[in-house]
mmCIF file of C-alpha atoms in Angstrom:
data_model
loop_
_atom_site.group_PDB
_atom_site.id
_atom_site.type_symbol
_atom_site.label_atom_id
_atom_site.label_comp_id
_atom_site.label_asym_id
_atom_site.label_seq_id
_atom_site.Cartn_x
_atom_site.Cartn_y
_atom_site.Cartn_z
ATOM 1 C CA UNK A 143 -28.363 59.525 199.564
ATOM 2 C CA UNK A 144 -29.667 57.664 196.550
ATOM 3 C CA UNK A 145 -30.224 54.239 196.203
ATOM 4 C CA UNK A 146 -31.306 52.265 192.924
ATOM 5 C CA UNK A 147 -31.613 48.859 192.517
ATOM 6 C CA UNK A 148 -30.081 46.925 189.450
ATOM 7 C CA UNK A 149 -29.826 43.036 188.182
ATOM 8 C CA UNK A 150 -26.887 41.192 186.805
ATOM 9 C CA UNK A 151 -26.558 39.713 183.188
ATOM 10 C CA UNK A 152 -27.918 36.171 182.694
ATOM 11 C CA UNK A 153 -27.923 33.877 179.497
ATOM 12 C CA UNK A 154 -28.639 35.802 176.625
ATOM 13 C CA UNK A 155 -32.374 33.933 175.242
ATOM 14 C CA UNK A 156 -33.806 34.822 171.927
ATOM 15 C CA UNK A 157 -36.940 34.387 170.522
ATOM 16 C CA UNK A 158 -36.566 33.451 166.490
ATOM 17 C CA UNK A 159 -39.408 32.667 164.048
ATOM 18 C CA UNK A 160 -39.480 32.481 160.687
ATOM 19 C CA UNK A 161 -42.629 33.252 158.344
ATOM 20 C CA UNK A 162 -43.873 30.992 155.473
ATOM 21 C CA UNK A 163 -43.893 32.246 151.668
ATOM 22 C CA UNK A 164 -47.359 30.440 150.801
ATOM 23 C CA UNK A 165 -49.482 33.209 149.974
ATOM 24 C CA UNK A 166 -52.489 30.767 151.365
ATOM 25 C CA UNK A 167 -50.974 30.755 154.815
ATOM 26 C CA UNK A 168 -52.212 33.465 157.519
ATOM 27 C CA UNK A 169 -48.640 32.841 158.999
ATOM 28 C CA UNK A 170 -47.390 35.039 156.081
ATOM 29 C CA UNK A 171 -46.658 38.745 156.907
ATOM 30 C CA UNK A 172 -46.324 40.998 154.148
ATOM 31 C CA UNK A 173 -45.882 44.720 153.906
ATOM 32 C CA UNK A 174 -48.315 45.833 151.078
ATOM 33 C CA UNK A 175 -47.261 44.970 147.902
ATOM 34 C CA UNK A 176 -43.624 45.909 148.635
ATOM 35 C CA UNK A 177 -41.901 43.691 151.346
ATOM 36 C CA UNK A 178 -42.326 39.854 152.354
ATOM 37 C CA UNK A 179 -41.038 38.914 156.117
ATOM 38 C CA UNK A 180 -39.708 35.831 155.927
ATOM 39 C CA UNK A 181 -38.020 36.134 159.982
ATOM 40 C CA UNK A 182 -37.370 37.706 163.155
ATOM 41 C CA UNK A 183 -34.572 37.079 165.556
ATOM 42 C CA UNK A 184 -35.263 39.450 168.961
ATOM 43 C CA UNK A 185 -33.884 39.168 172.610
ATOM 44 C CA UNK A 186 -36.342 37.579 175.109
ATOM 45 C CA UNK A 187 -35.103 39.532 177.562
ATOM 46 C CA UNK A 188 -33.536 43.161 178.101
ATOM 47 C CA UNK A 189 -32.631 45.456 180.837
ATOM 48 C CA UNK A 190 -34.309 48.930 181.068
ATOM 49 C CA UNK A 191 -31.712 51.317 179.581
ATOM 50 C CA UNK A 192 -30.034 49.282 177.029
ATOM 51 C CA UNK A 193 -30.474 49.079 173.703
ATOM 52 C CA UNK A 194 -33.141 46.113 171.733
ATOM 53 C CA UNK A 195 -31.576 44.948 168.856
ATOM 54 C CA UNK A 196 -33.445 42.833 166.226
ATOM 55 C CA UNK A 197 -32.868 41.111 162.937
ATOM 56 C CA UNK A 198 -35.023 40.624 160.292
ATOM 57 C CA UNK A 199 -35.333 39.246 157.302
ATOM 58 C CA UNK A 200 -37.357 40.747 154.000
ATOM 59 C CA UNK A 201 -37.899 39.893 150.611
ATOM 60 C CA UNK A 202 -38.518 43.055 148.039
ATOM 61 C CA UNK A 203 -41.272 42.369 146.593
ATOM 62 C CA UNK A 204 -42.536 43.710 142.595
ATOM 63 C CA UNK A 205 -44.420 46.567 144.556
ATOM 64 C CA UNK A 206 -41.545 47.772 145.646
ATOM 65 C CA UNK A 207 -40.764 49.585 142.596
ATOM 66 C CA UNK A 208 -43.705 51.427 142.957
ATOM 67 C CA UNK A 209 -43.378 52.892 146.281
ATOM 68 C CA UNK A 210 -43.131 56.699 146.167
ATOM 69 C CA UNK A 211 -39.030 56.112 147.889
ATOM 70 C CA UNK A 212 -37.326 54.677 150.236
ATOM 71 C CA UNK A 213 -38.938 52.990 153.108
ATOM 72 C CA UNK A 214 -38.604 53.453 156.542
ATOM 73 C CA UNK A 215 -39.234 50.977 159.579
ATOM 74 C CA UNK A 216 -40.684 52.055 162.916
ATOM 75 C CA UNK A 217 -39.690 49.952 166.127
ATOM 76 C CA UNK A 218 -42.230 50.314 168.884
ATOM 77 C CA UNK A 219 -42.414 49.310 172.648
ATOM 78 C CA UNK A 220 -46.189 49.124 174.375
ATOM 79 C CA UNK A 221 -47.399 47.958 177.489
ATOM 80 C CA UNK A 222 -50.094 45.537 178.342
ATOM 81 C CA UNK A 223 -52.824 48.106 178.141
ATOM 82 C CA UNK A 224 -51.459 49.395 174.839
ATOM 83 C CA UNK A 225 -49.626 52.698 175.789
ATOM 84 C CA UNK A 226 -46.883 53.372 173.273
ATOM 85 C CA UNK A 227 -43.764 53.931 175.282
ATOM 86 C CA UNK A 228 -40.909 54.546 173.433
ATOM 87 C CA UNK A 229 -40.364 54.327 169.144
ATOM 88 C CA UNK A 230 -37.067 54.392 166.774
ATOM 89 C CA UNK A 231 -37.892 55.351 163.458
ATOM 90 C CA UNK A 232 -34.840 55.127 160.307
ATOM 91 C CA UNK A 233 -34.444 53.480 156.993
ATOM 92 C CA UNK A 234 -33.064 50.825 155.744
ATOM 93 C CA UNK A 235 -29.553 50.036 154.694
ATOM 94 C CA UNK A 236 -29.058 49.671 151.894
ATOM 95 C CA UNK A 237 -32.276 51.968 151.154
ATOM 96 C CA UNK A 238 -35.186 50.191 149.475
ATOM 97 C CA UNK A 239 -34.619 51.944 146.587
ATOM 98 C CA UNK A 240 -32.057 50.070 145.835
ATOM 99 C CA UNK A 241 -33.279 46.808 146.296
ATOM 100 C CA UNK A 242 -33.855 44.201 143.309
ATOM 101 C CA UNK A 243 -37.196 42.607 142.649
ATOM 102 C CA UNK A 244 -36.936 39.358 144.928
ATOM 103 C CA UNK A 245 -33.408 39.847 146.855
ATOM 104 C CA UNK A 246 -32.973 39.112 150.073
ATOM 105 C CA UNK A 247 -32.035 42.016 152.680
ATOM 106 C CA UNK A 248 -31.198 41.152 156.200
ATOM 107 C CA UNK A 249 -32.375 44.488 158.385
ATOM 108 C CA UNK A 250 -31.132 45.053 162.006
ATOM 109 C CA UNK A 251 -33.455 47.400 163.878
ATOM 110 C CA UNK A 252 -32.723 48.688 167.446
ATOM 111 C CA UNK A 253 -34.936 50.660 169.842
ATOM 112 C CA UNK A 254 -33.711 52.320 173.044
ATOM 113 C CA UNK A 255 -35.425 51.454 176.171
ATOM 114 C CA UNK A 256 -36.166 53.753 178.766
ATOM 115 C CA UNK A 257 -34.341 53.163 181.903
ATOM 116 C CA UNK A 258 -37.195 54.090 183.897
ATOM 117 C CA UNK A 259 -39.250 51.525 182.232
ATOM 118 C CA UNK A 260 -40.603 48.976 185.501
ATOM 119 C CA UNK A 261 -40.070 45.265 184.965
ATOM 120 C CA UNK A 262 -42.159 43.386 182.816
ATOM 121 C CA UNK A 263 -43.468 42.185 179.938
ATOM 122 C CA UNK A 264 -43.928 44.248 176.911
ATOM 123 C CA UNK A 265 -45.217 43.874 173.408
ATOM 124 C CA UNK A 266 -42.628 44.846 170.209
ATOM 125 C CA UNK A 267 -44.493 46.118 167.369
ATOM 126 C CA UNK A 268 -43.371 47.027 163.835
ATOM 127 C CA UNK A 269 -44.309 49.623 161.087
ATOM 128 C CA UNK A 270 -43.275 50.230 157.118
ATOM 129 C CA UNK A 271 -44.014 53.539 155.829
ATOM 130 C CA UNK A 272 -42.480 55.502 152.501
ATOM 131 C CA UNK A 273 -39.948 58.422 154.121
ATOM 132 C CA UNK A 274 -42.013 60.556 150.799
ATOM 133 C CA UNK A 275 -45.052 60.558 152.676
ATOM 134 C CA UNK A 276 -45.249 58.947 156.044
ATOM 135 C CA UNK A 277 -48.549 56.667 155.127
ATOM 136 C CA UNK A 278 -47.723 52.957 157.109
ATOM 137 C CA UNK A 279 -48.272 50.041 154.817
ATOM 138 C CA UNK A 280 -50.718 48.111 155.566
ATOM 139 C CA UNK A 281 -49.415 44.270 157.223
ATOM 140 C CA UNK A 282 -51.168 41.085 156.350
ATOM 141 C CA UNK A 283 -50.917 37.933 158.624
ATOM 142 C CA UNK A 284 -52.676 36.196 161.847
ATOM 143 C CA UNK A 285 -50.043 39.457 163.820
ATOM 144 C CA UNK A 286 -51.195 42.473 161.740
ATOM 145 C CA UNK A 287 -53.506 44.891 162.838
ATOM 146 C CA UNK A 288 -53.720 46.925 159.824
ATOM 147 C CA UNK A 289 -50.452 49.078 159.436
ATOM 148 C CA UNK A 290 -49.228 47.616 162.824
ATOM 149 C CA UNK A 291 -47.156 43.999 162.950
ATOM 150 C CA UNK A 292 -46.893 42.388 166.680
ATOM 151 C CA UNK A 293 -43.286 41.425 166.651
ATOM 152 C CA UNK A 294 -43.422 39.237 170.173
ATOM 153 C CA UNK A 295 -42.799 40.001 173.823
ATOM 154 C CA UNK A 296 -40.086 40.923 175.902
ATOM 155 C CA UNK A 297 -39.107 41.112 179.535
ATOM 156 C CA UNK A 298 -37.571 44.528 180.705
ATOM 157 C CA UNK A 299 -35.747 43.781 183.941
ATOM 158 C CA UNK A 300 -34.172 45.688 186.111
ATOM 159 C CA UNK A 301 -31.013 47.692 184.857
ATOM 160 C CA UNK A 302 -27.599 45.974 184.882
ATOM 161 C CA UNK A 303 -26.014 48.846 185.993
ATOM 162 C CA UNK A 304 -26.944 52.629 187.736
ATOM 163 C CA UNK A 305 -28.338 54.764 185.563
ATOM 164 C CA UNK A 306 -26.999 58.122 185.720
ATOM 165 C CA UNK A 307 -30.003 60.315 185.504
ATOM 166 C CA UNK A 308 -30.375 64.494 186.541
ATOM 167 C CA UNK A 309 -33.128 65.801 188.389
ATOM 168 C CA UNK A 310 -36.353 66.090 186.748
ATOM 169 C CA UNK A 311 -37.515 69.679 186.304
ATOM 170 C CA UNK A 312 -40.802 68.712 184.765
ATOM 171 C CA UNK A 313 -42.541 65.927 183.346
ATOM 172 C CA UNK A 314 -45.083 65.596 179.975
ATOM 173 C CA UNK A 315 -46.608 63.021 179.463
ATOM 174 C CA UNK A 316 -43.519 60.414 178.777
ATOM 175 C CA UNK A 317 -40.764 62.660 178.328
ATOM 176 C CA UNK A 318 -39.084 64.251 181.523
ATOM 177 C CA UNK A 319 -37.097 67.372 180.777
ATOM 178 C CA UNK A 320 -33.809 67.469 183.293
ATOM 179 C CA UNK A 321 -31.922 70.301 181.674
ATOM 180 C CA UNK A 322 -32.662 73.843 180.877
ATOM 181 C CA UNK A 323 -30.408 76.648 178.870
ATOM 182 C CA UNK A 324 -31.298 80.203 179.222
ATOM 183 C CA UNK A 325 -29.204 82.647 177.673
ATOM 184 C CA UNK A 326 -25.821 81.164 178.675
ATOM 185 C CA UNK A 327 -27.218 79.920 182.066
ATOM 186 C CA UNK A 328 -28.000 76.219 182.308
ATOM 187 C CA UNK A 329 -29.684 74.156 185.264
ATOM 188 C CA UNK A 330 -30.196 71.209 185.925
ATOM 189 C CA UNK A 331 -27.846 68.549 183.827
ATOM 190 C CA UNK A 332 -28.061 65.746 181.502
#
């Protein structure tokens, strides 16, 4: 007997802000010299194993000729006491190389969330690195802590539905491995 305990769907809430373009304000978040955020459009809420989805909103920037390629975003999830819990890591569309001095690129980013994640609040956080060599740009803004941009908070409730999940044959750290393939033989499933 198994029993798991799950929450139904309320009114969608969103938290939006948008970021000035004075380069006097510390409201303004920039990603080195190559991207401006001008906004951010992310759920207030989600339940543990869905899917965060979040829009954003960049500027290219002259500096973005000069990156060494395409740049990639990392979405991040932390608790309170700073542990990183999950990440989803891609690049943009259309890549950044292709971007014109000063356009305007709208960039949806999405980060699963673990189902097993407890109920709570948890801080979003946001990286820019070049795919060529992996080094984060550095943010600046009242949010940034160096290569790191605070996003906002959300609330992870309870799922809205079961989550099917196998047994777990071992646990590190984070990750917990529930299937096993030996030779043809498999245990455990997924």
């Amino acid at each position: 007997t198994r029993l798991q305990l799950f929450d139904l769907p309320g009114p969608a809430q969103r938290y939006r802000e948008t970021f000035p373009d004075d380069p006097e304000s510390p409201r303004r978040v920039q990603a080195g010299e190559a991207l401006l955020l001008l906004g951010v459009d992310l759920p207030a809420e989600i339940a543990a194993g869905e899917t965060l989805y979040i829009s954003t909103l960049w500027r290219a920037l002259a500096g973005l000729a000069k990156q060494p390629g395409d740049l990639s975003a990392s979405l991040r999830i932390y608790d309170d006491a700073g542990h990183l819990l999950a990440q989803q890591d891609g690049g943009f569309l259309p890549p950044t190389g292709t971007w014109e001095a000063a356009s305007h690129q709208t960039e949806r980013l999405s980060l699963p969330i673990p189902a097993a994640l407890p109920p709570g609040d948890y801080t979003i956080s946001l990286l820019i690195y070049p795919q060529a060599d992996g080094q984060a740009l550095n943010f600046s803004g009242e949010r940034a802590r160096d290569a790191e941009l605070r996003l906002g908070e959300v609330t992870v409730r309870l799922p809205t539905r079961p989550v099917e999940r196998g047994a777990v044959l071992a646990r590190f750290d984070y990750i917990d491995l529930v299937s096993v393939q030996l030779g043809g033989t498999e245990r455990g499933g997924v």
